[in-house]
C-alpha cells in the first residue's frame, strides 16, 4: 500500500481524554476514532490488526474442533426470561423495542441464543460432543466506559459454547479450549498465564482467566515465575487425546497463579522468594464450565443410551479480539510508539524513501515495493514528500516490524538499511537479501 493512497490520519499530539498507553497510541496512530462514549470506529490501520488477530483466533478454534457459525446481535427478551437472566442482568443490558412493541435486546453475550439453537436440532447423545463458536459484536452499557478498547461498550468477541452428555465430556471440552487458548495467545506474541477465576454462584473450580503481564495492567496478579518458561503445545497437538490434554492442563495449573480476587497470601508466601512474581496483569481470555445452568431451565436435553433424557453439560469460552488490539499495545510499546509482534502487525515492512523525487531512490523504492507485493508481503510504502525525521516517526508510531530505509548514500553502496522495530537493531543488506529477509 502506498501511503499517498492510504487513509492514515496521524495525530502528532496525544488526545487529552486518553488515559492509558493503548488508547493514546491507537488514536495517535490513526487506528480508531471515538464515535460515542465507549464506541469506536476502526480505521483502516486498526482494522488490519483486528482482522489478523481474528484470523489467528479462528484458526486455533478450528484446530481444536470447534465449528464456526454466526449469531445475530439483536436477541429476543423471551429467551433471557427462560434462563431467568433478563431482569437479573442489570443496566448493562441495552433493552429495546421494535416497531411491533416486541421486547428485544442488543446481545451482551450468547448463552441463551446458542442453547435455543442447540435444543432445536440436537436430540441424541450420538450428536455430541459439540462446540459452536462465532465472532460477533456485542454491547454492554458500561456505567463508565474508559481506557479505549480496554473497557468499551461495543466490542468484538469470540465466544464458543460446548455441549456434552456428562461432566467427563465437558471436562475434555474445557481442556481443549484451555490448550487452544495457550496456542492462540502464543501465536499473537503473548505469554499468557492461566489463573483460577471466580465461578460465582455456580461453584466448582473450572474457570480460568488467561492473563498477560504488563506494567500498565488493570489489576494485580500473582504467579510462580516458572510459568514464563512453560512450553506451549505445538501445532501437532492431538485434541482427541484425552489423557494427553489433561496432562498439559495439569502441568499448566500445577503452580500458583491467581488474580487479586483469588489471591492467597499464605500459599503465595510458600513460593521461594526468587520465584515469586507480583505484577500487573491484563485479562485476554476467560473459559468457564457452567454445567446445566442454561440447559435445565431452557430444556436443552438429549436422550442417552438408555433412552432417558437429561440436560446437557455446557461451557463458554471467550476471547475479545478488539480488546486484544489494545492489550497487545499495552504489552509492546515504547516512548516512540507501538511495537507490533510480526503476526498481527498491520504491515510487515515500511519502505521509507529518504529523498522523494530523486530518480534513483524513487526507482529503488518502486521496484522493492512491487517485488515485495508480488511475493505477498504486507508492505507500506511511505511515498509522501516529507522530511526523513517525520517518516521515521510515523514508522515507529504505527509499529511496523521492519523499516527499509532507502537513500542516496546507501544506494551508492548498493545496500538498504533495515531497522527492526522490536529492538532497534540495524543492518545494511543488498536488495536481494532484503527481499529474502522480508519474504520469509
Short mmCIF file of C-alpha atoms in Angstrom, two decimals:
data_model
loop_
_atom_site.label_atom_id
_atom_site.label_comp_id
_atom_site.label_asym_id
_atom_site.label_seq_id
_atom_site.Cartn_x
_atom_site.Cartn_y
_atom_site.Cartn_z
CA UNK A 1 0.00 0.00 0.00
CA UNK A 2 1.30 3.44 -0.97
CA UNK A 3 0.83 5.90 1.87
CA UNK A 4 -0.18 8.54 -0.66
CA UNK A 5 -3.24 6.40 -1.45
CA UNK A 6 -3.97 5.22 2.09
CA UNK A 7 -6.09 6.71 4.87
CA UNK A 8 -3.83 7.16 7.89
CA UNK A 9 -4.85 10.20 9.98
CA UNK A 10 -1.80 10.53 12.25
CA UNK A 11 -2.11 12.78 15.30
CA UNK A 12 1.09 14.43 16.47
CA UNK A 13 -0.24 15.16 19.96
CA UNK A 14 -1.81 12.71 22.39
CA UNK A 15 -5.53 13.37 22.95
CA UNK A 16 -6.26 14.60 26.45
CA UNK A 17 -9.11 12.14 27.02
CA UNK A 18 -6.83 9.11 26.52
CA UNK A 19 -5.75 7.84 29.95
CA UNK A 20 -3.69 4.74 29.11
CA UNK A 21 -0.97 3.92 26.59
CA UNK A 22 -3.02 1.80 24.19
CA UNK A 23 -5.79 4.40 23.98
CA UNK A 24 -3.31 7.21 23.30
CA UNK A 25 -1.35 5.28 20.71
CA UNK A 26 -4.39 3.94 18.85
CA UNK A 27 -5.78 7.45 18.48
CA UNK A 28 -2.40 8.94 17.56
CA UNK A 29 -1.64 6.17 15.05
CA UNK A 30 -4.95 6.68 13.26
CA UNK A 31 -6.21 3.22 14.17
CA UNK A 32 -9.61 4.23 15.52
CA UNK A 33 -11.88 7.16 16.23
CA UNK A 34 -14.35 7.58 19.08
CA UNK A 35 -17.93 7.98 17.84
CA UNK A 36 -19.67 7.94 21.24
CA UNK A 37 -18.71 7.07 24.80
CA UNK A 38 -17.12 3.62 24.66
CA UNK A 39 -17.92 3.19 20.94
CA UNK A 40 -15.17 3.36 18.33
CA UNK A 41 -14.83 3.21 14.57
CA UNK A 42 -11.93 1.05 13.41
CA UNK A 43 -9.99 2.98 10.78
CA UNK A 44 -8.03 1.10 8.08
CA UNK A 45 -4.83 0.55 10.08
CA UNK A 46 -6.70 -0.65 13.16
CA UNK A 47 -8.93 -2.90 11.09
CA UNK A 48 -5.91 -4.64 9.55
CA UNK A 49 -4.67 -5.56 13.03
CA UNK A 50 -8.12 -6.61 14.21
CA UNK A 51 -8.59 -8.92 11.22
CA UNK A 52 -5.20 -10.59 11.77
CA UNK A 53 -6.00 -11.23 15.43
CA UNK A 54 -9.42 -12.53 14.47
CA UNK A 55 -7.94 -14.95 11.93
CA UNK A 56 -5.46 -16.43 14.40
CA UNK A 57 -8.27 -16.91 16.93
CA UNK A 58 -10.38 -18.57 14.22
CA UNK A 59 -7.60 -20.91 13.11
CA UNK A 60 -6.97 -22.17 16.63
CA UNK A 61 -10.67 -22.64 17.34
CA UNK A 62 -10.99 -24.66 14.14
CA UNK A 63 -7.88 -26.68 15.00
CA UNK A 64 -9.46 -27.67 18.33
CA UNK A 65 -12.58 -28.97 16.59
CA UNK A 66 -14.92 -26.04 17.28
CA UNK A 67 -17.35 -25.20 14.47
CA UNK A 68 -17.92 -21.61 13.39
CA UNK A 69 -21.34 -20.04 12.91
CA UNK A 70 -22.73 -16.52 13.27
CA UNK A 71 -25.49 -15.37 15.58
CA UNK A 72 -27.26 -12.01 15.33
CA UNK A 73 -26.53 -9.05 17.58
CA UNK A 74 -30.23 -8.49 18.39
CA UNK A 75 -31.91 -11.07 20.63
CA UNK A 76 -35.42 -11.69 21.93
CA UNK A 77 -36.07 -10.83 25.56
CA UNK A 78 -38.15 -14.00 25.81
CA UNK A 79 -35.03 -16.18 25.54
CA UNK A 80 -33.48 -14.39 28.50
CA UNK A 81 -36.66 -14.76 30.51
CA UNK A 82 -36.41 -18.51 30.01
CA UNK A 83 -32.99 -18.59 31.63
CA UNK A 84 -34.02 -16.15 34.33
CA UNK A 85 -31.39 -13.59 33.42
CA UNK A 86 -33.47 -10.87 31.73
CA UNK A 87 -34.30 -8.93 34.89
CA UNK A 88 -31.20 -10.02 36.77
CA UNK A 89 -28.66 -8.84 34.22
CA UNK A 90 -28.94 -5.19 35.17
CA UNK A 91 -28.47 -1.88 33.40
CA UNK A 92 -25.52 -3.10 31.32
CA UNK A 93 -28.07 -4.73 29.00
CA UNK A 94 -29.34 -2.41 26.26
CA UNK A 95 -33.07 -3.13 26.10
CA UNK A 96 -35.05 -2.02 23.05
CA UNK A 97 -38.45 -2.47 21.39
CA UNK A 98 -39.14 -2.99 17.70
CA UNK A 99 -42.00 -1.32 15.83
CA UNK A 100 -44.37 -4.08 16.97
CA UNK A 101 -43.51 -3.36 20.60
CA UNK A 102 -41.71 -6.67 20.98
CA UNK A 103 -39.04 -6.55 23.65
CA UNK A 104 -35.56 -7.08 22.26
CA UNK A 105 -32.00 -6.51 23.43
CA UNK A 106 -28.56 -5.93 21.98
CA UNK A 107 -26.73 -9.11 22.97
CA UNK A 108 -24.10 -8.75 25.69
CA UNK A 109 -23.43 -12.49 25.43
CA UNK A 110 -25.00 -15.53 23.72
CA UNK A 111 -25.58 -18.37 26.18
CA UNK A 112 -29.37 -18.20 25.77
CA UNK A 113 -29.38 -17.99 22.00
CA UNK A 114 -26.91 -20.83 21.46
CA UNK A 115 -28.90 -23.01 23.86
CA UNK A 116 -32.07 -22.26 21.91
CA UNK A 117 -30.34 -23.17 18.65
CA UNK A 118 -28.95 -26.37 20.13
CA UNK A 119 -32.27 -27.60 21.52
CA UNK A 120 -33.97 -27.02 18.16
CA UNK A 121 -31.75 -29.54 16.36
CA UNK A 122 -29.90 -31.88 18.72
CA UNK A 123 -31.81 -34.75 20.34
CA UNK A 124 -29.40 -37.63 20.91
CA UNK A 125 -26.16 -38.20 22.79
CA UNK A 126 -24.83 -39.58 19.48
CA UNK A 127 -24.63 -35.98 18.19
CA UNK A 128 -22.28 -34.97 20.99
CA UNK A 129 -19.75 -33.63 21.76
CA UNK A 130 -20.32 -30.31 20.01
CA UNK A 131 -18.63 -26.93 20.26
CA UNK A 132 -20.08 -23.98 18.35
CA UNK A 133 -18.47 -20.56 18.19
CA UNK A 134 -18.87 -17.23 16.49
CA UNK A 135 -17.03 -13.92 16.27
CA UNK A 136 -19.55 -11.13 16.65
CA UNK A 137 -20.03 -7.63 18.02
CA UNK A 138 -21.54 -7.26 21.47
CA UNK A 139 -22.74 -4.38 23.60
CA UNK A 140 -22.63 -3.83 27.34
CA UNK A 141 -23.71 -0.44 28.62
CA UNK A 142 -20.81 0.18 31.00
CA UNK A 143 -21.61 2.82 33.58
CA UNK A 144 -18.24 4.43 32.95
CA UNK A 145 -16.55 3.31 29.73
CA UNK A 146 -12.88 4.24 29.78
CA UNK A 147 -9.42 3.24 28.65
CA UNK A 148 -10.44 2.98 24.99
CA UNK A 149 -10.91 -0.61 23.84
CA UNK A 150 -9.93 -1.99 27.23
CA UNK A 151 -13.34 -1.10 28.64
CA UNK A 152 -15.60 -0.07 25.80
CA UNK A 153 -19.34 -0.56 25.39
CA UNK A 154 -19.27 -2.15 21.94
CA UNK A 155 -16.67 -4.86 21.37
CA UNK A 156 -15.84 -7.81 19.15
CA UNK A 157 -15.99 -11.15 20.93
CA UNK A 158 -15.19 -14.73 20.05
CA UNK A 159 -17.46 -16.83 22.19
CA UNK A 160 -17.58 -20.61 21.98
CA UNK A 161 -20.09 -22.92 23.66
CA UNK A 162 -19.54 -26.61 24.29
CA UNK A 163 -22.25 -29.25 24.73
CA UNK A 164 -21.55 -32.65 26.28
CA UNK A 165 -23.55 -35.52 27.67
CA UNK A 166 -21.83 -35.55 31.06
CA UNK A 167 -19.18 -33.92 33.23
CA UNK A 168 -16.36 -36.10 31.87
CA UNK A 169 -17.09 -34.96 28.33
CA UNK A 170 -17.44 -31.36 29.46
CA UNK A 171 -14.07 -31.53 31.20
CA UNK A 172 -12.41 -32.70 27.98
CA UNK A 173 -14.14 -29.87 26.06
CA UNK A 174 -12.80 -27.46 28.69
CA UNK A 175 -9.29 -28.85 28.30
CA UNK A 176 -9.48 -28.43 24.52
CA UNK A 177 -10.24 -24.75 24.92
CA UNK A 178 -7.58 -24.39 27.62
CA UNK A 179 -4.91 -25.67 25.22
CA UNK A 180 -6.36 -23.77 22.23
CA UNK A 181 -6.10 -20.56 24.24
CA UNK A 182 -2.48 -21.20 25.17
CA UNK A 183 -1.70 -21.65 21.48
CA UNK A 184 -3.76 -18.64 20.40
CA UNK A 185 -2.04 -16.17 22.68
CA UNK A 186 1.40 -17.59 21.90
CA UNK A 187 0.76 -17.05 18.19
CA UNK A 188 -0.23 -13.47 18.96
CA UNK A 189 3.19 -12.96 20.54
CA UNK A 190 1.85 -13.04 24.09
CA UNK A 191 2.89 -15.12 27.09
CA UNK A 192 -0.42 -15.91 28.78
CA UNK A 193 -0.76 -17.43 32.23
CA UNK A 194 -3.99 -19.27 33.11
CA UNK A 195 -5.18 -18.22 36.55
CA UNK A 196 -8.01 -19.73 38.57
CA UNK A 197 -11.02 -17.44 38.30
CA UNK A 198 -14.12 -16.95 40.41
CA UNK A 199 -17.00 -19.17 39.30
CA UNK A 200 -19.60 -17.15 41.20
CA UNK A 201 -22.76 -18.86 42.45
CA UNK A 202 -22.20 -21.88 40.17
CA UNK A 203 -19.25 -23.05 42.26
CA UNK A 204 -16.58 -25.54 41.30
CA UNK A 205 -13.09 -24.80 40.07
CA UNK A 206 -13.45 -24.98 36.30
CA UNK A 207 -12.89 -21.35 35.40
CA UNK A 208 -9.66 -19.75 34.28
CA UNK A 209 -8.69 -16.27 33.19
CA UNK A 210 -5.76 -16.02 30.80
CA UNK A 211 -3.55 -13.16 31.95
CA UNK A 212 -0.64 -11.39 30.29
CA UNK A 213 1.79 -9.43 32.41
CA UNK A 214 2.08 -5.74 31.56
CA UNK A 215 3.19 -2.77 33.63
CA UNK A 216 0.01 -0.94 32.61
CA UNK A 217 -2.23 -3.90 33.52
CA UNK A 218 -5.63 -3.34 35.04
CA UNK A 219 -5.15 -5.44 38.19
CA UNK A 220 -2.55 -7.05 40.45
CA UNK A 221 -1.74 -10.71 39.76
CA UNK A 222 0.49 -13.25 41.45
CA UNK A 223 2.18 -16.31 40.00
CA UNK A 224 5.17 -18.64 40.03
CA UNK A 225 7.98 -17.37 37.81
CA UNK A 226 8.38 -20.73 36.07
CA UNK A 227 5.15 -20.12 34.14
CA UNK A 228 7.05 -17.64 31.98
CA UNK A 229 9.14 -20.50 30.59
CA UNK A 230 6.49 -23.20 30.21
CA UNK A 231 6.42 -24.62 26.65
CA UNK A 232 3.22 -24.04 24.71
CA UNK A 233 1.72 -27.07 22.90
CA UNK A 234 2.73 -27.25 19.24
CA UNK A 235 0.60 -27.25 16.12
CA UNK A 236 0.64 -31.05 16.15
CA UNK A 237 -1.21 -31.28 19.48
CA UNK A 238 -3.82 -34.04 19.42
CA UNK A 239 -7.10 -32.60 20.68
CA UNK A 240 -8.67 -36.06 20.77
CA UNK A 241 -6.05 -37.34 23.23
CA UNK A 242 -7.99 -37.10 26.49
CA UNK A 243 -5.11 -38.15 28.73
CA UNK A 244 -2.58 -36.03 26.85
CA UNK A 245 -4.65 -32.86 27.10
CA UNK A 246 -5.36 -33.47 30.75
CA UNK A 247 -1.63 -33.84 31.37
CA UNK A 248 -0.98 -30.49 29.67
CA UNK A 249 -3.68 -28.76 31.71
CA UNK A 250 -2.39 -30.38 34.91
CA UNK A 251 1.08 -29.04 34.15
CA UNK A 252 -0.19 -25.53 33.43
CA UNK A 253 -2.19 -25.49 36.66
CA UNK A 254 0.43 -27.15 38.87
CA UNK A 255 1.94 -23.93 40.23
CA UNK A 256 0.49 -20.91 41.99
CA UNK A 257 -1.27 -18.35 39.77
CA UNK A 258 -4.02 -16.04 40.98
CA UNK A 259 -5.65 -12.71 40.32
CA UNK A 260 -6.15 -10.32 43.21
CA UNK A 261 -9.68 -11.69 43.77
CA UNK A 262 -8.39 -15.25 44.27
CA UNK A 263 -5.05 -14.41 45.86
CA UNK A 264 -3.99 -16.46 48.89
CA UNK A 265 -1.05 -14.68 50.56
CA UNK A 266 -0.17 -17.75 52.64
CA UNK A 267 0.07 -20.03 49.60
CA UNK A 268 1.97 -17.39 47.65
CA UNK A 269 4.37 -17.00 50.55
CA UNK A 270 5.40 -20.65 50.30
CA UNK A 271 6.92 -20.00 46.85
CA UNK A 272 10.70 -19.35 47.05
CA UNK A 273 11.31 -15.61 47.05
CA UNK A 274 13.22 -15.74 43.78
CA UNK A 275 10.30 -17.44 42.07
CA UNK A 276 7.57 -15.06 43.24
CA UNK A 277 6.06 -12.79 40.59
CA UNK A 278 3.82 -9.96 41.71
CA UNK A 279 2.87 -7.76 38.78
CA UNK A 280 0.12 -6.02 36.90
CA UNK A 281 -1.90 -8.15 34.51
CA UNK A 282 -4.42 -7.87 31.69
CA UNK A 283 -7.14 -10.46 31.14
CA UNK A 284 -7.16 -11.58 27.49
CA UNK A 285 -9.40 -14.65 27.71
CA UNK A 286 -11.79 -16.49 30.01
CA UNK A 287 -13.02 -20.09 29.93
CA UNK A 288 -15.88 -21.34 32.05
CA UNK A 289 -17.76 -24.57 32.75
CA UNK A 290 -21.30 -23.98 33.99
CA UNK A 291 -22.87 -27.40 33.72
CA UNK A 292 -26.66 -27.35 33.31
CA UNK A 293 -27.23 -23.71 34.34
CA UNK A 294 -28.88 -22.93 30.99
CA UNK A 295 -29.81 -26.36 29.66
CA UNK A 296 -32.08 -27.16 32.63
CA UNK A 297 -34.36 -24.09 32.58
CA UNK A 298 -34.32 -23.95 28.78
CA UNK A 299 -34.89 -27.72 28.41
CA UNK A 300 -31.86 -28.43 26.21
CA UNK A 301 -31.85 -32.20 26.67
CA UNK A 302 -30.56 -35.25 24.83
CA UNK A 303 -31.56 -38.88 25.10
CA UNK A 304 -28.90 -41.20 26.46
CA UNK A 305 -28.13 -44.82 25.52
CA UNK A 306 -30.98 -45.92 27.78
CA UNK A 307 -33.43 -43.55 26.11
CA UNK A 308 -33.73 -41.31 29.17
CA UNK A 309 -33.48 -37.57 28.59
CA UNK A 310 -31.13 -35.37 30.56
CA UNK A 311 -29.86 -31.80 30.26
CA UNK A 312 -26.55 -31.31 28.50
CA UNK A 313 -23.44 -30.01 30.23
CA UNK A 314 -22.22 -26.70 28.82
CA UNK A 315 -19.21 -24.42 28.92
CA UNK A 316 -18.44 -21.00 27.46
CA UNK A 317 -15.12 -19.66 26.25
CA UNK A 318 -14.44 -16.03 25.43
CA UNK A 319 -11.71 -14.04 23.73
CA UNK A 320 -12.12 -10.38 22.80
CA UNK A 321 -10.25 -9.66 19.55
CA UNK A 322 -10.95 -5.92 19.76
CA UNK A 323 -9.71 -5.80 23.35
CA UNK A 324 -6.65 -7.79 22.32
CA UNK A 325 -5.62 -4.98 19.96
CA UNK A 326 -5.26 -2.73 22.99
CA UNK A 327 -3.78 -5.43 25.23
CA UNK A 328 -1.00 -6.19 22.74
CA UNK A 329 -0.13 -2.50 22.57
CA UNK A 330 -0.01 -2.34 26.38
CA UNK A 331 2.49 -5.22 26.31
CA UNK A 332 4.55 -3.99 23.33
CA UNK A 333 5.33 -0.28 23.10
CA UNK A 334 7.95 2.31 23.90
CA UNK A 335 8.11 6.09 24.01
CA UNK A 336 8.12 6.30 20.21
CA UNK A 337 5.01 4.17 19.65
CA UNK A 338 3.77 0.64 19.09
CA UNK A 339 6.00 -2.42 18.62
CA UNK A 340 3.70 -4.97 16.98
CA UNK A 341 4.53 -8.69 17.09
CA UNK A 342 5.00 -9.69 13.48
CA UNK A 343 1.96 -12.00 13.40
CA UNK A 344 -0.51 -9.16 13.99
CA UNK A 345 1.32 -6.13 12.55
CA UNK A 346 -0.76 -4.13 10.06
CA UNK A 347 2.21 -4.22 7.67
CA UNK A 348 5.32 -6.35 7.88
CA UNK A 349 7.58 -3.69 6.41
CA UNK A 350 7.62 0.02 5.72
CA UNK A 351 9.67 1.41 2.84
CA UNK A 352 10.98 4.86 3.72
CA UNK A 353 12.15 6.94 0.77
CA UNK A 354 14.62 9.48 2.19
CA UNK A 355 14.70 11.63 -0.94
CA UNK A 356 11.32 11.71 -2.58
CA UNK A 357 11.61 12.94 -6.17
CA UNK A 358 15.12 11.63 -6.68
CA UNK A 359 15.13 9.30 -9.66
CA UNK A 360 17.45 6.79 -8.00
CA UNK A 361 15.64 6.45 -4.68
CA UNK A 362 12.21 6.61 -6.34
CA UNK A 363 13.14 3.81 -8.71
CA UNK A 364 14.64 1.63 -5.96
CA UNK A 365 11.61 2.10 -3.70
CA UNK A 366 9.16 1.41 -6.53
CA UNK A 367 10.99 -1.77 -7.54
CA UNK A 368 11.20 -3.05 -3.97
CA UNK A 369 7.53 -2.26 -3.38
CA UNK A 370 6.47 -4.18 -6.49
CA UNK A 371 8.65 -7.20 -5.72
CA UNK A 372 7.55 -7.50 -2.10
CA UNK A 373 3.89 -7.05 -3.05
CA UNK A 374 4.22 -9.75 -5.70
CA UNK A 375 5.51 -12.11 -3.01
CA UNK A 376 2.51 -11.42 -0.80
CA UNK A 377 4.33 -9.29 1.77
CA UNK A 378 2.18 -6.66 3.52
CA UNK A 379 4.23 -3.55 2.83
CA UNK A 380 3.58 0.16 3.34
CA UNK A 381 5.49 2.48 1.02
CA UNK A 382 5.90 5.93 2.60
CA UNK A 383 5.99 7.87 -0.66
CA UNK A 384 4.94 11.27 0.69
CA UNK A 385 7.24 14.28 0.32
CA UNK A 386 8.12 14.61 4.00
CA UNK A 387 11.32 15.07 5.95
CA UNK A 388 13.16 11.83 6.89
CA UNK A 389 12.56 12.50 10.57
CA UNK A 390 8.83 12.64 10.02
CA UNK A 391 8.90 9.34 8.12
CA UNK A 392 10.93 7.66 10.86
CA UNK A 393 8.48 8.93 13.49
CA UNK A 394 5.47 7.63 11.57
CA UNK A 395 7.01 4.18 11.09
CA UNK A 396 7.90 3.98 14.79
CA UNK A 397 4.47 5.19 15.88
CA UNK A 398 2.46 2.65 13.87
CA UNK A 399 4.82 -0.15 14.90
CA UNK A 400 5.77 -1.78 11.59
CA UNK A 401 8.29 -4.57 12.44
CA UNK A 402 10.78 -3.80 9.64
CA UNK A 403 11.77 -0.38 8.29
CA UNK A 404 13.58 -0.37 4.95
CA UNK A 405 15.41 2.95 4.67
CA UNK A 406 16.43 3.84 1.12
CA UNK A 407 18.53 6.93 0.47
CA UNK A 408 21.22 8.13 -1.97
CA UNK A 409 24.10 7.23 0.35
CA UNK A 410 23.01 3.64 0.82
CA UNK A 411 22.22 3.19 -2.86
CA UNK A 412 25.73 4.34 -3.73
CA UNK A 413 26.99 1.35 -1.74
CA UNK A 414 24.35 -0.98 -3.18
CA UNK A 415 22.51 -1.50 0.12
CA UNK A 416 19.35 -0.65 2.03
CA UNK A 417 19.30 -0.03 5.77
CA UNK A 418 16.99 -2.42 7.66
CA UNK A 419 15.77 -1.40 11.10
CA UNK A 420 13.99 -3.89 13.35
CA UNK A 421 11.36 -2.06 15.36
CA UNK A 422 11.37 -4.65 18.16
CA UNK A 423 14.90 -3.95 19.35
CA UNK A 424 16.06 -1.00 17.23
CA UNK A 425 18.89 -3.01 15.63
CA UNK A 426 20.05 -2.01 12.17
CA UNK A 427 21.92 -3.69 9.33
CA UNK A 428 22.73 -2.94 5.72
CA UNK A 429 21.54 -5.50 3.19
CA UNK A 430 21.61 -5.84 -0.57
CA UNK A 431 18.25 -5.55 -2.38
CA UNK A 432 18.19 -9.34 -2.91
CA UNK A 433 18.95 -10.04 0.76
CA UNK A 434 16.26 -7.56 1.80
CA UNK A 435 13.66 -9.33 -0.28
CA UNK A 436 14.77 -12.69 1.07
CA UNK A 437 14.52 -11.47 4.68
CA UNK A 438 11.07 -9.97 4.30
CA UNK A 439 9.65 -12.82 2.25
CA UNK A 440 10.24 -15.46 4.94
#
